[in-house]
Amino acid sequence: MNNTIQFLRGISIIYILLLHSTFMWKEEWRNVFFLYFDTASGVELFFCIAGYFASKSIFINDSFSLSNLCNFLIKKLKRLSPSLYIWGGIAYIWGTWSDPVKYGSSELLYRQLIATFVYGRNFLELECPHAFGYFWAVSLEMQFFIFLAIIGYILNKNSSKIYFIIAIIYALLCIYRPGILASDYFRIDAMLLGVLVYRLHKEAQVLYIIQQFDTLKTIYKKLILFILLICLASSLKVFESFSIFRITITSILAAIITILGVCQSSIIKTGVNFLDKTVIKIGDLSYSIYVVHIISWWIAGDILSLIYKGNNLTLTWSFYIIFMILSAYINYKYVEKNF
């Protein structure tokens, strides 16, 4: 995996952690943050990258037979399921054992567990939102992989027809979102664009344009990266009153950043060696961090309440983050890497 993609995955999970960790912040910091930002857009960047690599897996074959379809989906299930199932199970066990009032009844947690296991968590989230609900993104990702694989099989990897269908679906979603597609838990826009990014990446003209950006002075490349990341972090907030357009513009921003990443543009780095390596390492651990982060915070909070009765936000934040990093590293080393 090239470092620019891992850098972008690192940015994605940092955005998500920023959003989800705001409950640990001082109230005035939270107010300022939510006045300008909604970094749920990190999901769009994840989705666009996922759409790109799913397309690459499908189109790399000479044809896309039923055997190819099954192998593709098995590969995705092996990649996503072990960590998801383990930490979904931990959430269920810890929630029912430690404090059913705080985390929900055992019946509710069981429904959430099963919905997570069958990759339908986004459907259940519409009915009963819960801290467990962040698994909706993994469910939607798997649903999209199934959809794309079926399209690839039906059309036998006829790329022009597949790209046309994907482009039409995306265009329709830009103006109309019927039923559950109007929900944020079904926002597939960035994954659709990820497929089209894969197509664009093959165009010599696109590569030429990216190369021209790479000839810019370092200060200008840093400025472009900063502007793109700030716009991505702000777009959902700035356009929050436009229910459709906010997803459209955020997915386009994610696609622009993704194509810079897959082309390994020198724009996608800060230029500070230590910082770049840190973000890339976070990108390596991004899936493990995603599946463990809220659950590890639940557990860390319960442990901390037993050993510390104070209200020091710095200590609380530090303990939560350290516990999350340890949990993610253990999951990455002993679960994710083994599959």
mmCIF file of C-alpha atoms in Angstrom:
data_model
loop_
_atom_site.group_PDB
_atom_site.id
_atom_site.type_symbol
_atom_site.label_atom_id
_atom_site.label_comp_id
_atom_site.label_asym_id
_atom_site.label_seq_id
_atom_site.Cartn_x
_atom_site.Cartn_y
_atom_site.Cartn_z
ATOM 1 C CA MET A 1 0.000 0.000 0.000
ATOM 2 C CA ASN A 2 1.482 3.351 -0.968
ATOM 3 C CA ASN A 3 2.197 5.824 1.814
ATOM 4 C CA THR A 4 -0.064 8.542 0.410
ATOM 5 C CA ILE A 5 -3.103 6.277 0.753
ATOM 6 C CA GLN A 6 -2.113 5.323 4.291
ATOM 7 C CA PHE A 7 -1.626 9.009 5.040
ATOM 8 C CA LEU A 8 -5.190 9.675 3.868
ATOM 9 C CA ARG A 9 -6.527 6.788 5.932
ATOM 10 C CA GLY A 10 -4.711 8.318 8.891
ATOM 11 C CA ILE A 11 -6.397 11.672 8.238
ATOM 12 C CA SER A 12 -9.768 9.920 7.943
ATOM 13 C CA ILE A 13 -9.563 8.188 11.299
ATOM 14 C CA ILE A 14 -8.181 11.327 12.972
ATOM 15 C CA TYR A 15 -11.252 13.216 11.720
ATOM 16 C CA ILE A 16 -13.549 10.537 13.127
ATOM 17 C CA LEU A 17 -11.722 10.438 16.459
ATOM 18 C CA LEU A 18 -11.969 14.221 16.720
ATOM 19 C CA LEU A 19 -15.724 14.053 16.235
ATOM 20 C CA HIS A 20 -16.381 11.142 18.572
ATOM 21 C CA SER A 21 -14.027 12.325 21.320
ATOM 22 C CA THR A 22 -15.704 15.709 21.770
ATOM 23 C CA PHE A 23 -17.578 14.394 24.810
ATOM 24 C CA MET A 24 -14.207 14.462 26.598
ATOM 25 C CA TRP A 25 -13.520 18.090 25.709
ATOM 26 C CA LYS A 26 -14.224 21.224 27.677
ATOM 27 C CA GLU A 27 -17.586 22.678 26.775
ATOM 28 C CA GLU A 28 -16.134 25.854 25.272
ATOM 29 C CA TRP A 29 -13.830 23.803 23.035
ATOM 30 C CA ARG A 30 -16.760 21.689 21.863
ATOM 31 C CA ASN A 31 -18.794 24.787 21.065
ATOM 32 C CA VAL A 32 -16.017 26.280 18.960
ATOM 33 C CA PHE A 33 -15.382 22.988 17.163
ATOM 34 C CA PHE A 34 -19.020 22.416 16.211
ATOM 35 C CA LEU A 35 -19.398 26.024 15.146
ATOM 36 C CA TYR A 36 -17.010 25.445 12.241
ATOM 37 C CA PHE A 37 -16.465 21.719 11.730
ATOM 38 C CA ASP A 38 -18.182 18.385 11.284
ATOM 39 C CA THR A 39 -15.430 15.850 10.762
ATOM 40 C CA ALA A 40 -17.860 13.017 10.087
ATOM 41 C CA SER A 41 -16.524 13.751 6.585
ATOM 42 C CA GLY A 42 -13.637 11.449 7.461
ATOM 43 C CA VAL A 43 -16.061 8.657 6.600
ATOM 44 C CA GLU A 44 -16.390 10.034 3.061
ATOM 45 C CA LEU A 45 -12.638 9.822 2.585
ATOM 46 C CA PHE A 46 -12.636 6.243 3.893
ATOM 47 C CA PHE A 47 -15.525 5.388 1.571
ATOM 48 C CA CYS A 48 -13.920 6.898 -1.518
ATOM 49 C CA ILE A 49 -10.705 4.951 -0.935
ATOM 50 C CA ALA A 50 -12.761 1.782 -0.362
ATOM 51 C CA GLY A 51 -14.661 2.313 -3.634
ATOM 52 C CA TYR A 52 -11.385 2.767 -5.502
ATOM 53 C CA PHE A 53 -9.794 -0.435 -4.194
ATOM 54 C CA ALA A 54 -12.987 -2.467 -4.603
ATOM 55 C CA SER A 55 -13.010 -1.443 -8.278
ATOM 56 C CA LYS A 56 -9.362 -2.323 -8.623
ATOM 57 C CA SER A 57 -10.049 -5.807 -7.222
ATOM 58 C CA ILE A 58 -12.919 -6.366 -9.658
ATOM 59 C CA PHE A 59 -11.387 -4.933 -12.829
ATOM 60 C CA ILE A 60 -7.987 -6.550 -12.347
ATOM 61 C CA ASN A 61 -9.466 -9.853 -13.627
ATOM 62 C CA ASP A 62 -9.848 -10.631 -17.343
ATOM 63 C CA SER A 63 -13.467 -11.464 -16.611
ATOM 64 C CA PHE A 64 -15.624 -11.399 -13.509
ATOM 65 C CA SER A 65 -17.182 -14.822 -13.123
ATOM 66 C CA LEU A 66 -19.268 -16.221 -10.295
ATOM 67 C CA SER A 67 -16.045 -17.634 -8.848
ATOM 68 C CA ASN A 68 -14.427 -14.179 -8.978
ATOM 69 C CA LEU A 69 -17.490 -12.685 -7.272
ATOM 70 C CA CYS A 70 -17.370 -15.224 -4.446
ATOM 71 C CA ASN A 71 -13.615 -14.826 -3.979
ATOM 72 C CA PHE A 72 -13.955 -11.047 -3.898
ATOM 73 C CA LEU A 73 -16.680 -11.127 -1.229
ATOM 74 C CA ILE A 74 -14.888 -13.786 0.824
ATOM 75 C CA LYS A 75 -11.764 -11.629 0.782
ATOM 76 C CA LYS A 76 -13.746 -8.627 1.999
ATOM 77 C CA LEU A 77 -15.472 -10.667 4.707
ATOM 78 C CA LYS A 78 -12.132 -12.039 5.918
ATOM 79 C CA ARG A 79 -10.760 -8.496 6.000
ATOM 80 C CA LEU A 80 -13.657 -6.902 7.882
ATOM 81 C CA SER A 81 -15.362 -9.599 9.944
ATOM 82 C CA PRO A 82 -12.835 -10.887 12.518
ATOM 83 C CA SER A 83 -12.189 -7.491 14.137
ATOM 84 C CA LEU A 84 -15.827 -6.482 13.787
ATOM 85 C CA TYR A 85 -17.131 -9.665 15.386
ATOM 86 C CA ILE A 86 -14.622 -9.658 18.234
ATOM 87 C CA TRP A 87 -15.253 -6.050 19.208
ATOM 88 C CA GLY A 88 -18.970 -6.313 18.605
ATOM 89 C CA GLY A 89 -18.962 -9.275 20.982
ATOM 90 C CA ILE A 90 -16.888 -7.363 23.530
ATOM 91 C CA ALA A 91 -19.361 -4.473 23.374
ATOM 92 C CA TYR A 92 -22.279 -6.834 23.969
ATOM 93 C CA ILE A 93 -20.614 -8.676 26.849
ATOM 94 C CA TRP A 94 -19.284 -5.542 28.520
ATOM 95 C CA GLY A 95 -22.553 -3.672 28.125
ATOM 96 C CA THR A 96 -24.711 -6.415 29.622
ATOM 97 C CA TRP A 97 -22.213 -7.257 32.371
ATOM 98 C CA SER A 98 -21.179 -3.822 33.556
ATOM 99 C CA ASP A 99 -24.210 -1.532 33.392
ATOM 100 C CA PRO A 100 -27.322 -2.483 31.356
ATOM 101 C CA VAL A 101 -29.000 0.789 32.350
ATOM 102 C CA LYS A 102 -26.142 2.847 30.953
ATOM 103 C CA TYR A 103 -25.522 0.814 27.814
ATOM 104 C CA GLY A 104 -29.004 -0.499 27.139
ATOM 105 C CA SER A 105 -30.869 -3.688 27.921
ATOM 106 C CA SER A 106 -29.367 -7.036 26.980
ATOM 107 C CA GLU A 107 -32.146 -7.419 24.412
ATOM 108 C CA LEU A 108 -31.235 -4.124 22.743
ATOM 109 C CA LEU A 109 -27.528 -4.912 22.766
ATOM 110 C CA TYR A 110 -28.252 -8.363 21.333
ATOM 111 C CA ARG A 111 -30.231 -6.853 18.452
ATOM 112 C CA GLN A 112 -27.356 -4.485 17.770
ATOM 113 C CA LEU A 113 -24.871 -7.349 17.921
ATOM 114 C CA ILE A 114 -26.763 -9.475 15.395
ATOM 115 C CA ALA A 115 -27.353 -6.473 13.105
ATOM 116 C CA THR A 116 -23.608 -5.826 13.196
ATOM 117 C CA PHE A 117 -22.764 -9.477 12.490
ATOM 118 C CA VAL A 118 -24.997 -9.578 9.389
ATOM 119 C CA TYR A 119 -23.798 -6.163 8.155
ATOM 120 C CA GLY A 120 -27.149 -4.479 8.669
ATOM 121 C CA ARG A 121 -26.228 -2.099 11.464
ATOM 122 C CA ASN A 122 -27.140 0.980 9.431
ATOM 123 C CA PHE A 123 -30.736 -0.255 9.124
ATOM 124 C CA LEU A 124 -31.066 -0.702 12.896
ATOM 125 C CA GLU A 125 -29.441 2.676 13.527
ATOM 126 C CA LEU A 126 -32.416 4.330 11.806
ATOM 127 C CA GLU A 127 -34.700 2.814 14.425
ATOM 128 C CA CYS A 128 -32.626 3.068 17.600
ATOM 129 C CA PRO A 129 -29.405 5.118 17.494
ATOM 130 C CA HIS A 130 -26.772 3.945 19.955
ATOM 131 C CA ALA A 131 -23.077 4.323 20.708
ATOM 132 C CA PHE A 132 -22.758 0.909 19.063
ATOM 133 C CA GLY A 133 -24.039 2.601 15.918
ATOM 134 C CA TYR A 134 -20.707 3.623 14.437
ATOM 135 C CA PHE A 135 -20.532 0.122 12.938
ATOM 136 C CA TRP A 136 -23.064 1.414 10.399
ATOM 137 C CA ALA A 137 -20.164 2.510 8.181
ATOM 138 C CA VAL A 138 -18.692 -1.002 7.999
ATOM 139 C CA SER A 139 -22.153 -2.390 7.203
ATOM 140 C CA LEU A 140 -22.714 0.119 4.400
ATOM 141 C CA GLU A 141 -19.262 -0.554 2.997
ATOM 142 C CA MET A 142 -19.971 -4.295 2.836
ATOM 143 C CA GLN A 143 -23.368 -3.670 1.249
ATOM 144 C CA PHE A 144 -21.681 -1.569 -1.425
ATOM 145 C CA PHE A 145 -19.084 -4.268 -2.087
ATOM 146 C CA ILE A 146 -21.907 -6.771 -2.650
ATOM 147 C CA PHE A 147 -23.714 -4.341 -4.962
ATOM 148 C CA LEU A 148 -20.579 -3.595 -6.996
ATOM 149 C CA ALA A 149 -19.647 -7.279 -7.242
ATOM 150 C CA ILE A 150 -23.123 -8.200 -8.501
ATOM 151 C CA ILE A 151 -23.021 -5.415 -11.090
ATOM 152 C CA GLY A 152 -19.575 -6.613 -12.167
ATOM 153 C CA TYR A 153 -20.833 -10.194 -12.485
ATOM 154 C CA ILE A 154 -24.028 -9.337 -14.359
ATOM 155 C CA LEU A 155 -22.164 -7.177 -16.864
ATOM 156 C CA ASN A 156 -19.164 -9.550 -16.875
ATOM 157 C CA LYS A 157 -16.810 -6.691 -16.119
ATOM 158 C CA ASN A 158 -18.023 -4.562 -19.045
ATOM 159 C CA SER A 159 -16.295 -1.516 -17.628
ATOM 160 C CA SER A 160 -17.946 1.122 -19.800
ATOM 161 C CA LYS A 161 -21.427 -0.023 -18.783
ATOM 162 C CA ILE A 162 -20.468 -0.307 -15.112
ATOM 163 C CA TYR A 163 -18.956 3.183 -15.027
ATOM 164 C CA PHE A 164 -22.035 4.538 -16.811
ATOM 165 C CA ILE A 165 -24.390 2.952 -14.247
ATOM 166 C CA ILE A 166 -22.273 4.220 -11.346
ATOM 167 C CA ALA A 167 -22.191 7.735 -12.806
ATOM 168 C CA ILE A 168 -25.974 7.742 -13.339
ATOM 169 C CA ILE A 169 -26.638 6.583 -9.772
ATOM 170 C CA TYR A 170 -24.312 9.267 -8.419
ATOM 171 C CA ALA A 171 -25.951 11.969 -10.554
ATOM 172 C CA LEU A 172 -29.413 10.942 -9.342
ATOM 173 C CA LEU A 173 -28.293 11.027 -5.708
ATOM 174 C CA CYS A 174 -27.059 14.581 -6.254
ATOM 175 C CA ILE A 175 -30.634 15.732 -6.842
ATOM 176 C CA TYR A 176 -32.909 13.142 -5.246
ATOM 177 C CA ARG A 177 -32.617 10.698 -2.358
ATOM 178 C CA PRO A 178 -35.725 8.543 -1.910
ATOM 179 C CA GLY A 179 -36.558 6.641 1.261
ATOM 180 C CA ILE A 180 -33.682 5.404 3.380
ATOM 181 C CA LEU A 181 -31.172 6.856 0.909
ATOM 182 C CA ALA A 182 -31.979 10.238 2.461
ATOM 183 C CA SER A 183 -30.364 9.026 5.688
ATOM 184 C CA ASP A 184 -26.695 9.675 6.449
ATOM 185 C CA TYR A 185 -26.417 5.958 7.230
ATOM 186 C CA PHE A 186 -26.852 5.181 3.522
ATOM 187 C CA ARG A 187 -24.619 7.813 1.962
ATOM 188 C CA ILE A 188 -22.851 5.787 -0.708
ATOM 189 C CA ASP A 189 -21.853 8.829 -2.791
ATOM 190 C CA ALA A 190 -18.138 8.729 -1.964
ATOM 191 C CA MET A 191 -17.902 4.997 -2.718
ATOM 192 C CA LEU A 192 -19.555 5.588 -6.090
ATOM 193 C CA LEU A 193 -16.999 8.304 -6.797
ATOM 194 C CA GLY A 194 -14.244 5.943 -5.667
ATOM 195 C CA VAL A 195 -15.192 3.677 -8.583
ATOM 196 C CA LEU A 196 -14.981 6.635 -10.969
ATOM 197 C CA VAL A 197 -11.664 7.708 -9.436
ATOM 198 C CA TYR A 198 -10.310 4.283 -10.393
ATOM 199 C CA ARG A 199 -11.389 4.969 -13.982
ATOM 200 C CA LEU A 200 -9.867 8.462 -13.960
ATOM 201 C CA HIS A 201 -6.614 7.127 -12.532
ATOM 202 C CA LYS A 202 -6.102 5.216 -15.768
ATOM 203 C CA GLU A 203 -6.314 8.375 -17.872
ATOM 204 C CA ALA A 204 -2.968 9.797 -19.009
ATOM 205 C CA GLN A 205 -4.395 13.326 -18.990
ATOM 206 C CA VAL A 206 -5.278 13.061 -15.296
ATOM 207 C CA LEU A 207 -1.799 11.799 -14.459
ATOM 208 C CA TYR A 208 -0.320 14.681 -16.421
ATOM 209 C CA ILE A 209 -2.393 17.224 -14.458
ATOM 210 C CA ILE A 210 -1.294 15.680 -11.153
ATOM 211 C CA GLN A 211 2.327 15.818 -12.277
ATOM 212 C CA GLN A 212 1.951 19.538 -12.955
ATOM 213 C CA PHE A 213 0.777 20.088 -9.380
ATOM 214 C CA ASP A 214 3.852 18.220 -8.186
ATOM 215 C CA THR A 215 6.105 20.813 -9.846
ATOM 216 C CA LEU A 216 4.753 23.563 -7.587
ATOM 217 C CA LYS A 217 6.878 24.997 -4.797
ATOM 218 C CA THR A 218 6.608 23.161 -1.480
ATOM 219 C CA ILE A 219 4.827 26.044 0.218
ATOM 220 C CA TYR A 220 2.060 25.979 -2.403
ATOM 221 C CA LYS A 221 1.636 22.208 -2.113
ATOM 222 C CA LYS A 222 1.293 22.518 1.661
ATOM 223 C CA LEU A 223 -1.268 25.275 1.167
ATOM 224 C CA ILE A 224 -3.299 23.123 -1.246
ATOM 225 C CA LEU A 225 -3.304 20.212 1.220
ATOM 226 C CA PHE A 226 -4.316 22.503 4.072
ATOM 227 C CA ILE A 227 -7.176 24.019 2.063
ATOM 228 C CA LEU A 228 -8.447 20.612 0.938
ATOM 229 C CA LEU A 229 -8.389 19.178 4.464
ATOM 230 C CA ILE A 230 -10.038 22.244 6.006
ATOM 231 C CA CYS A 231 -12.734 22.226 3.323
ATOM 232 C CA LEU A 232 -13.328 18.514 3.903
ATOM 233 C CA ALA A 233 -13.584 19.086 7.663
ATOM 234 C CA SER A 234 -15.994 21.999 7.193
ATOM 235 C CA SER A 235 -18.218 21.100 4.242
ATOM 236 C CA LEU A 236 -20.826 19.124 6.184
ATOM 237 C CA LYS A 237 -21.118 22.032 8.616
ATOM 238 C CA VAL A 238 -21.094 24.860 6.102
ATOM 239 C CA PHE A 239 -23.788 23.217 3.987
ATOM 240 C CA GLU A 240 -25.722 21.547 6.812
ATOM 241 C CA SER A 241 -28.991 23.224 5.786
ATOM 242 C CA PHE A 242 -28.694 21.584 2.331
ATOM 243 C CA SER A 243 -29.479 17.946 3.068
ATOM 244 C CA ILE A 244 -28.389 16.639 -0.342
ATOM 245 C CA PHE A 245 -25.739 19.102 -1.453
ATOM 246 C CA ARG A 246 -23.662 18.752 1.721
ATOM 247 C CA ILE A 247 -23.065 15.061 0.935
ATOM 248 C CA THR A 248 -22.472 15.806 -2.749
ATOM 249 C CA ILE A 249 -19.816 18.437 -2.134
ATOM 250 C CA THR A 250 -18.139 16.414 0.627
ATOM 251 C CA SER A 251 -17.916 13.332 -1.596
ATOM 252 C CA ILE A 252 -16.401 15.427 -4.410
ATOM 253 C CA LEU A 253 -13.783 16.800 -2.024
ATOM 254 C CA ALA A 254 -13.021 13.261 -0.870
ATOM 255 C CA ALA A 255 -12.660 12.167 -4.510
ATOM 256 C CA ILE A 256 -10.237 15.002 -5.298
ATOM 257 C CA ILE A 257 -8.099 14.110 -2.293
ATOM 258 C CA THR A 258 -8.274 10.394 -3.130
ATOM 259 C CA ILE A 259 -7.111 10.835 -6.702
ATOM 260 C CA LEU A 260 -4.140 12.832 -5.438
ATOM 261 C CA GLY A 261 -3.449 9.956 -3.065
ATOM 262 C CA VAL A 262 -3.692 7.104 -5.578
ATOM 263 C CA CYS A 263 -1.475 9.073 -7.971
ATOM 264 C CA GLN A 264 1.021 9.369 -5.078
ATOM 265 C CA SER A 265 1.101 13.123 -5.422
ATOM 266 C CA SER A 266 3.683 14.938 -3.331
ATOM 267 C CA ILE A 267 0.833 17.209 -2.209
ATOM 268 C CA ILE A 268 -0.307 14.453 0.151
ATOM 269 C CA LYS A 269 2.230 15.002 2.895
ATOM 270 C CA THR A 270 2.977 17.727 5.407
ATOM 271 C CA GLY A 271 6.706 17.815 4.695
ATOM 272 C CA VAL A 272 7.434 17.258 8.383
ATOM 273 C CA ASN A 273 8.993 13.800 8.448
ATOM 274 C CA PHE A 274 7.955 12.814 11.971
ATOM 275 C CA LEU A 275 4.391 14.033 11.466
ATOM 276 C CA ASP A 276 4.027 12.276 8.106
ATOM 277 C CA LYS A 277 5.312 8.986 9.526
ATOM 278 C CA THR A 278 2.952 9.279 12.489
ATOM 279 C CA VAL A 279 -0.093 9.877 10.287
ATOM 280 C CA ILE A 280 0.928 6.996 8.003
ATOM 281 C CA LYS A 281 1.263 4.681 11.019
ATOM 282 C CA ILE A 282 -2.175 5.768 12.214
ATOM 283 C CA GLY A 283 -3.383 4.940 8.696
ATOM 284 C CA ASP A 284 -1.914 1.448 9.002
ATOM 285 C CA LEU A 285 -3.946 0.967 12.176
ATOM 286 C CA SER A 286 -7.010 2.848 10.903
ATOM 287 C CA TYR A 287 -9.444 -0.072 10.630
ATOM 288 C CA SER A 288 -8.438 -1.462 14.020
ATOM 289 C CA ILE A 289 -8.735 2.004 15.557
ATOM 290 C CA TYR A 290 -12.170 2.418 14.002
ATOM 291 C CA VAL A 291 -13.626 -0.831 15.319
ATOM 292 C CA VAL A 292 -12.195 -0.445 18.833
ATOM 293 C CA HIS A 293 -12.394 3.268 19.554
ATOM 294 C CA ILE A 294 -15.806 3.826 21.144
ATOM 295 C CA ILE A 295 -15.943 0.400 22.766
ATOM 296 C CA SER A 296 -12.470 0.857 24.237
ATOM 297 C CA TRP A 297 -13.592 4.245 25.578
ATOM 298 C CA TRP A 298 -16.601 2.591 27.259
ATOM 299 C CA ILE A 299 -14.311 0.113 28.975
ATOM 300 C CA ALA A 300 -11.660 2.719 29.817
ATOM 301 C CA GLY A 301 -14.309 4.951 31.394
ATOM 302 C CA ASP A 302 -15.584 2.131 33.602
ATOM 303 C CA ILE A 303 -12.070 1.149 34.666
ATOM 304 C CA LEU A 304 -11.095 4.741 35.398
ATOM 305 C CA SER A 305 -14.228 5.283 37.506
ATOM 306 C CA LEU A 306 -13.125 2.417 39.754
ATOM 307 C CA ILE A 307 -9.631 3.764 40.377
ATOM 308 C CA TYR A 308 -10.120 7.529 40.149
ATOM 309 C CA LYS A 309 -13.011 9.585 41.516
ATOM 310 C CA GLY A 310 -11.855 13.005 40.343
ATOM 311 C CA ASN A 311 -12.927 15.048 37.338
ATOM 312 C CA ASN A 312 -9.645 15.834 35.595
ATOM 313 C CA LEU A 313 -10.427 16.050 31.865
ATOM 314 C CA THR A 314 -6.765 15.856 30.844
ATOM 315 C CA LEU A 315 -6.262 12.640 32.822
ATOM 316 C CA THR A 316 -9.521 11.183 31.492
ATOM 317 C CA TRP A 317 -8.682 12.054 27.898
ATOM 318 C CA SER A 318 -5.163 10.653 28.209
ATOM 319 C CA PHE A 319 -6.356 7.391 29.751
ATOM 320 C CA TYR A 320 -9.036 6.904 27.086
ATOM 321 C CA ILE A 321 -6.645 7.552 24.208
ATOM 322 C CA ILE A 322 -3.855 5.358 25.591
ATOM 323 C CA PHE A 323 -6.295 2.515 26.238
ATOM 324 C CA MET A 324 -7.690 2.885 22.706
ATOM 325 C CA ILE A 325 -4.220 2.839 21.111
ATOM 326 C CA LEU A 326 -3.240 -0.285 23.048
ATOM 327 C CA SER A 327 -6.510 -1.997 22.109
ATOM 328 C CA ALA A 328 -6.101 -1.055 18.445
ATOM 329 C CA TYR A 329 -2.487 -2.228 18.328
ATOM 330 C CA ILE A 330 -3.353 -5.588 19.903
ATOM 331 C CA ASN A 331 -6.246 -6.032 17.476
ATOM 332 C CA TYR A 332 -4.067 -5.055 14.510
ATOM 333 C CA LYS A 333 -1.224 -7.394 15.441
ATOM 334 C CA TYR A 334 -3.170 -10.449 16.567
ATOM 335 C CA VAL A 335 -6.451 -10.205 14.643
ATOM 336 C CA GLU A 336 -6.369 -7.924 11.601
ATOM 337 C CA LYS A 337 -2.902 -8.903 10.309
ATOM 338 C CA ASN A 338 -3.701 -12.607 10.642
ATOM 339 C CA PHE A 339 -6.553 -12.354 8.172
#
